[in-house]
mmCIF file of C-alpha atoms in Angstrom:
data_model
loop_
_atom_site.group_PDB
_atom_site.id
_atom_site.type_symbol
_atom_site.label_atom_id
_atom_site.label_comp_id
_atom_site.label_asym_id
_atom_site.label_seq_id
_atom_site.Cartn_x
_atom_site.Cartn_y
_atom_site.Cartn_z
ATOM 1 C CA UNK A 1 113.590 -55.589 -6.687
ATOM 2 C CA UNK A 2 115.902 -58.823 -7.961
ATOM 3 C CA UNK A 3 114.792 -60.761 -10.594
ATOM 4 C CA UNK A 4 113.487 -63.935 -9.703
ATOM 5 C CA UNK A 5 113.710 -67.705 -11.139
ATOM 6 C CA UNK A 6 110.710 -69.561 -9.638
ATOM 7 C CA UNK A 7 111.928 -73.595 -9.408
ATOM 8 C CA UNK A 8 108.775 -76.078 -9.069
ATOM 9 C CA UNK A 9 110.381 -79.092 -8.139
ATOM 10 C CA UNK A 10 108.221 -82.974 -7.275
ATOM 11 C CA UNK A 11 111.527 -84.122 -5.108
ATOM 12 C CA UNK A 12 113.897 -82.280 -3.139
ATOM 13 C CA UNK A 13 116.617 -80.597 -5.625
ATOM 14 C CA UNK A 14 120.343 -82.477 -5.201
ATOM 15 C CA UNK A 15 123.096 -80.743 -5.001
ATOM 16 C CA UNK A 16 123.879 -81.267 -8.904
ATOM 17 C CA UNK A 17 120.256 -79.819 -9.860
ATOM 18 C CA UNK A 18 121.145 -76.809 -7.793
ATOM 19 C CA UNK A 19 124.840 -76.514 -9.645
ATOM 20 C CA UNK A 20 122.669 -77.111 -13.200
ATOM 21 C CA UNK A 21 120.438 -74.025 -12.748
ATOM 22 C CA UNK A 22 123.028 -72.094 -11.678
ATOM 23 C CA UNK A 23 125.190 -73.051 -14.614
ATOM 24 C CA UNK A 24 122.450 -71.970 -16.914
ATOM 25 C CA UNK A 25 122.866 -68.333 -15.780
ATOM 26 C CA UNK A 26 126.771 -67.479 -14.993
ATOM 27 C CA UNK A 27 127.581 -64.225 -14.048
ATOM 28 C CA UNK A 28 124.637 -63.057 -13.298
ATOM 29 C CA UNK A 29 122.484 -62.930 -9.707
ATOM 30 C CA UNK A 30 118.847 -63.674 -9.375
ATOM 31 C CA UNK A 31 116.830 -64.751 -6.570
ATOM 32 C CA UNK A 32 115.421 -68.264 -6.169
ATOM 33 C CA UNK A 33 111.259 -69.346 -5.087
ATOM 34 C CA UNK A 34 111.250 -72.753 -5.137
ATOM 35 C CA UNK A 35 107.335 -74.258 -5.645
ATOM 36 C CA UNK A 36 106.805 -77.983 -3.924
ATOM 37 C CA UNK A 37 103.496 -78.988 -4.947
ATOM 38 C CA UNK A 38 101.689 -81.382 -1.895
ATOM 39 C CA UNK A 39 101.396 -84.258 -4.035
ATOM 40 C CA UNK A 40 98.244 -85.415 -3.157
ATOM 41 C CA UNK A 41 96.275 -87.013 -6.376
ATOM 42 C CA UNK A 42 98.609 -88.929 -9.204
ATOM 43 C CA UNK A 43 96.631 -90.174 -12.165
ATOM 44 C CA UNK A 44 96.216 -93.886 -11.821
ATOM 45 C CA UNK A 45 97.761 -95.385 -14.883
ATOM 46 C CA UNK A 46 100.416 -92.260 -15.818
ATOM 47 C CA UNK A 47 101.953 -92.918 -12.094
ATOM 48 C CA UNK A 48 102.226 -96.664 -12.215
ATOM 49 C CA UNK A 49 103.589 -96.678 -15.922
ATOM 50 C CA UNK A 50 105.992 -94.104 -14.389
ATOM 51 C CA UNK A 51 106.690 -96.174 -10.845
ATOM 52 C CA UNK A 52 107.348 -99.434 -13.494
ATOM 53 C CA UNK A 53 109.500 -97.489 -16.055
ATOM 54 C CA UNK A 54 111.752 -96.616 -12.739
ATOM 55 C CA UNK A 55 111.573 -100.230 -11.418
ATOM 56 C CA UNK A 56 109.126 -98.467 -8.406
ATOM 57 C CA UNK A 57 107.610 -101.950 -7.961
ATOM 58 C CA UNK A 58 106.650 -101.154 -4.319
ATOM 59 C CA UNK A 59 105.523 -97.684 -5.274
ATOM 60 C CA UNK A 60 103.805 -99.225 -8.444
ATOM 61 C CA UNK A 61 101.686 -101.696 -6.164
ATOM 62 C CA UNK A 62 100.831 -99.268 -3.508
ATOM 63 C CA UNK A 63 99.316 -96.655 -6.147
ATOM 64 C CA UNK A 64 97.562 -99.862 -7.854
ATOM 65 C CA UNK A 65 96.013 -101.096 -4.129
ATOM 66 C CA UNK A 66 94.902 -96.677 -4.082
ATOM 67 C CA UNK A 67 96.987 -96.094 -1.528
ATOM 68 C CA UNK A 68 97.729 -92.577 -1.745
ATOM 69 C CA UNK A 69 99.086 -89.987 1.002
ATOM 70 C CA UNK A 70 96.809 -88.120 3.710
ATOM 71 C CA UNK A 71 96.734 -84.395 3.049
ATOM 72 C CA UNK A 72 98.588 -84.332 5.953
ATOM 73 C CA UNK A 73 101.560 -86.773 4.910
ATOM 74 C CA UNK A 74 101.574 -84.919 1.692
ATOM 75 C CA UNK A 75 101.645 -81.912 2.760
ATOM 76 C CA UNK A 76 104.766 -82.776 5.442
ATOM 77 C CA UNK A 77 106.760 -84.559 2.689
ATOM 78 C CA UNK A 78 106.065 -81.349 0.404
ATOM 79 C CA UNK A 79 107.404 -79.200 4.112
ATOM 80 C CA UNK A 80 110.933 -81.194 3.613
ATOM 81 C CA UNK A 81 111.441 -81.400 0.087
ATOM 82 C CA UNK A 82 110.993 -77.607 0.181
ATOM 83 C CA UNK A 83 113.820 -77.285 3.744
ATOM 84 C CA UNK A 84 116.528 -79.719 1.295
ATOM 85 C CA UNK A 85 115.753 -77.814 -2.018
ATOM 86 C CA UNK A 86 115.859 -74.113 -0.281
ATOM 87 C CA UNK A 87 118.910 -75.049 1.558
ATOM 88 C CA UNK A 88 120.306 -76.104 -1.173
ATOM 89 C CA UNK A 89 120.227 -73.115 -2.518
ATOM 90 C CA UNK A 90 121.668 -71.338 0.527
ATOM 91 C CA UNK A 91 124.293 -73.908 1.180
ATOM 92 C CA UNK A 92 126.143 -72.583 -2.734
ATOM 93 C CA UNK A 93 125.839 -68.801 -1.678
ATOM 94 C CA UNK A 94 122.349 -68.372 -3.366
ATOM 95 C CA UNK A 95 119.532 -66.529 -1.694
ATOM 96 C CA UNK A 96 115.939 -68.730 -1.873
ATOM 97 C CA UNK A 97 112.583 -68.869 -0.791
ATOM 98 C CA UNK A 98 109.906 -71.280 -0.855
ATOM 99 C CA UNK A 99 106.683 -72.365 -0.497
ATOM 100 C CA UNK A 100 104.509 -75.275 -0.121
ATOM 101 C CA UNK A 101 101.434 -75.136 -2.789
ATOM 102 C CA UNK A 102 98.507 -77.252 -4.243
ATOM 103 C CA UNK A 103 98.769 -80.686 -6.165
ATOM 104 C CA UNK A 104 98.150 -78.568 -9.258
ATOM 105 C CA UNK A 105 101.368 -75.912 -9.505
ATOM 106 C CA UNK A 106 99.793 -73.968 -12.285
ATOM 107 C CA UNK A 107 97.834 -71.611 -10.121
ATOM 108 C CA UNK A 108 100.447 -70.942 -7.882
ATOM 109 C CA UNK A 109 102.988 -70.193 -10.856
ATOM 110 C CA UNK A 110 100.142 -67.820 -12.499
ATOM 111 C CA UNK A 111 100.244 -65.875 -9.400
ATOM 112 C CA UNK A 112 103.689 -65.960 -8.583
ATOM 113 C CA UNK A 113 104.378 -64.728 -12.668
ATOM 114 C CA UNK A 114 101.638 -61.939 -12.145
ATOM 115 C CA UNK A 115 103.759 -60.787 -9.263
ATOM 116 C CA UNK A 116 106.107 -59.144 -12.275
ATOM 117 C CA UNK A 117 109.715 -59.645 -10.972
ATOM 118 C CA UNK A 118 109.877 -63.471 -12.803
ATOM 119 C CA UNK A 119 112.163 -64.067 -15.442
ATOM 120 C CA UNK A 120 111.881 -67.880 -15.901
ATOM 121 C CA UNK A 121 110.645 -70.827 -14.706
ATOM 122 C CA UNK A 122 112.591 -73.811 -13.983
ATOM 123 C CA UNK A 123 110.597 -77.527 -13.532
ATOM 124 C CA UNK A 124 112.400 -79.898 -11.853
ATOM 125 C CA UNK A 125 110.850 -83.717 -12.308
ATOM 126 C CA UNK A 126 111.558 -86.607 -13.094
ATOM 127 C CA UNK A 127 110.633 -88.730 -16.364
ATOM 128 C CA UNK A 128 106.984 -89.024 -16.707
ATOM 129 C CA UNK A 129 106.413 -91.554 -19.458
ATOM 130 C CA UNK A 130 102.432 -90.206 -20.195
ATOM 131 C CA UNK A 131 102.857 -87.108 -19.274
ATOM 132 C CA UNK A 132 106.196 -85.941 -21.347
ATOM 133 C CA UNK A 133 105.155 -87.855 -24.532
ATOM 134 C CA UNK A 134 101.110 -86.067 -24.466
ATOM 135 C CA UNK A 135 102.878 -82.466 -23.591
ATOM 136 C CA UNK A 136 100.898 -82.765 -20.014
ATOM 137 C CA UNK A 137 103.487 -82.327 -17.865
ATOM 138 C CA UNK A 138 103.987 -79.291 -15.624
ATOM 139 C CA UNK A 139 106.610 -77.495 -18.042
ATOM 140 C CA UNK A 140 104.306 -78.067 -21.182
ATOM 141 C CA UNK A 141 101.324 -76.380 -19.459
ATOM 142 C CA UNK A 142 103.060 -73.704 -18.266
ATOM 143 C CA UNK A 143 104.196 -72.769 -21.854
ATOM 144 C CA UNK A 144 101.120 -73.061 -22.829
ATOM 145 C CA UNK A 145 99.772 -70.656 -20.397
ATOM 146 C CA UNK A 146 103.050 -68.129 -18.723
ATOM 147 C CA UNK A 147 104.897 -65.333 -20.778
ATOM 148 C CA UNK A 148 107.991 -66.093 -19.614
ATOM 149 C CA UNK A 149 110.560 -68.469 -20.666
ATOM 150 C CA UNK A 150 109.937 -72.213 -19.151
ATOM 151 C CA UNK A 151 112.826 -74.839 -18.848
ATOM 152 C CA UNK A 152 112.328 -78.939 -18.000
ATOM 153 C CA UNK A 153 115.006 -80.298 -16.288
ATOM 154 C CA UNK A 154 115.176 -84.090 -15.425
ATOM 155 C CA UNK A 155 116.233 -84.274 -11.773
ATOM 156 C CA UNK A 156 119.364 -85.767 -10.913
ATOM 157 C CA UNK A 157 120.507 -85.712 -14.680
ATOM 158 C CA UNK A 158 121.477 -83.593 -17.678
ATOM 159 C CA UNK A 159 118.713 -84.414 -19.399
ATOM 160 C CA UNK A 160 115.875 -81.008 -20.569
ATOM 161 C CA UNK A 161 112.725 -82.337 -20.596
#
């Protein structure tokens, strides 16, 4: 059985995410499950702080109007950010998985843990202004609750979160 690194990721991974968790581990081979949650149900005032800090001002207005996606829009956006991120992966030599899971990760990363071949877990977000600063976020929860080590990468950056 190969050790595994489970990657939970809001956005497809670039290139340079892929290269940074790879980095973090030289030498040595592990197998990569990357978790895209169907982002389905943002908290109101967290997500437009966070579309505003990003100068989002479309995305800002649309989540202040409560426009949010269909199940099925989320859930097909979640389907291609998981394709890029896993071939990703695949396209530096790297074996990877993946799978599709609820708006709340933390269920699926309890399981996926319990499963006994995890060695860490790497999130993959970007800034979340509420979140971050109230330990809320998906890395802070998962410390709370996994026995494994958790890391918090900012996507597209070299920023730990």
């Amino acid at each position: 059985m190969t050790d595994t690194i489970i990657v939970l990721t809001e956005d497809t991974l670039a290139s340079a995410d892929v290269e940074k968790l790879l980095a973090l581990h030289q030498g040595e081979t592990y197998a990569y499950r990357v978790l895209v949650p169907a982002d389905t149900d943002r908290p109101l005032v967290s997500t437009i702080i966070d579309n505003l800090s990003l100068g989002e001002l479309k995305e800002a207005w649309h989540r202040a109007i409560g426009k949010e996606p269909s199940s099925h829009e989320a859930k097909a956006t979640a389907d291609e950010q998981l394709a890029g991120s896993v071939a990703a992966f695949v396209a530096v030599g790297r074996e990877a998985t993946g799978s599709v899971v609820e708006d709340d990760p933390l269920p699926a990363l309890r399981a996926a843990v319990a499963d006994g071949d995890v060695v860490e877990v790497a999130v993959v977000t970007y800034p979340h202004a509420i979140e971050d600063t109230f330990h809320r976020d998906w890395a802070s929860r998962a410390r709370e609750e996994l026995q494994v080590p958790v890391l918090h990468l900012y996507s597209g950056t070299s920023e730990l979160g």
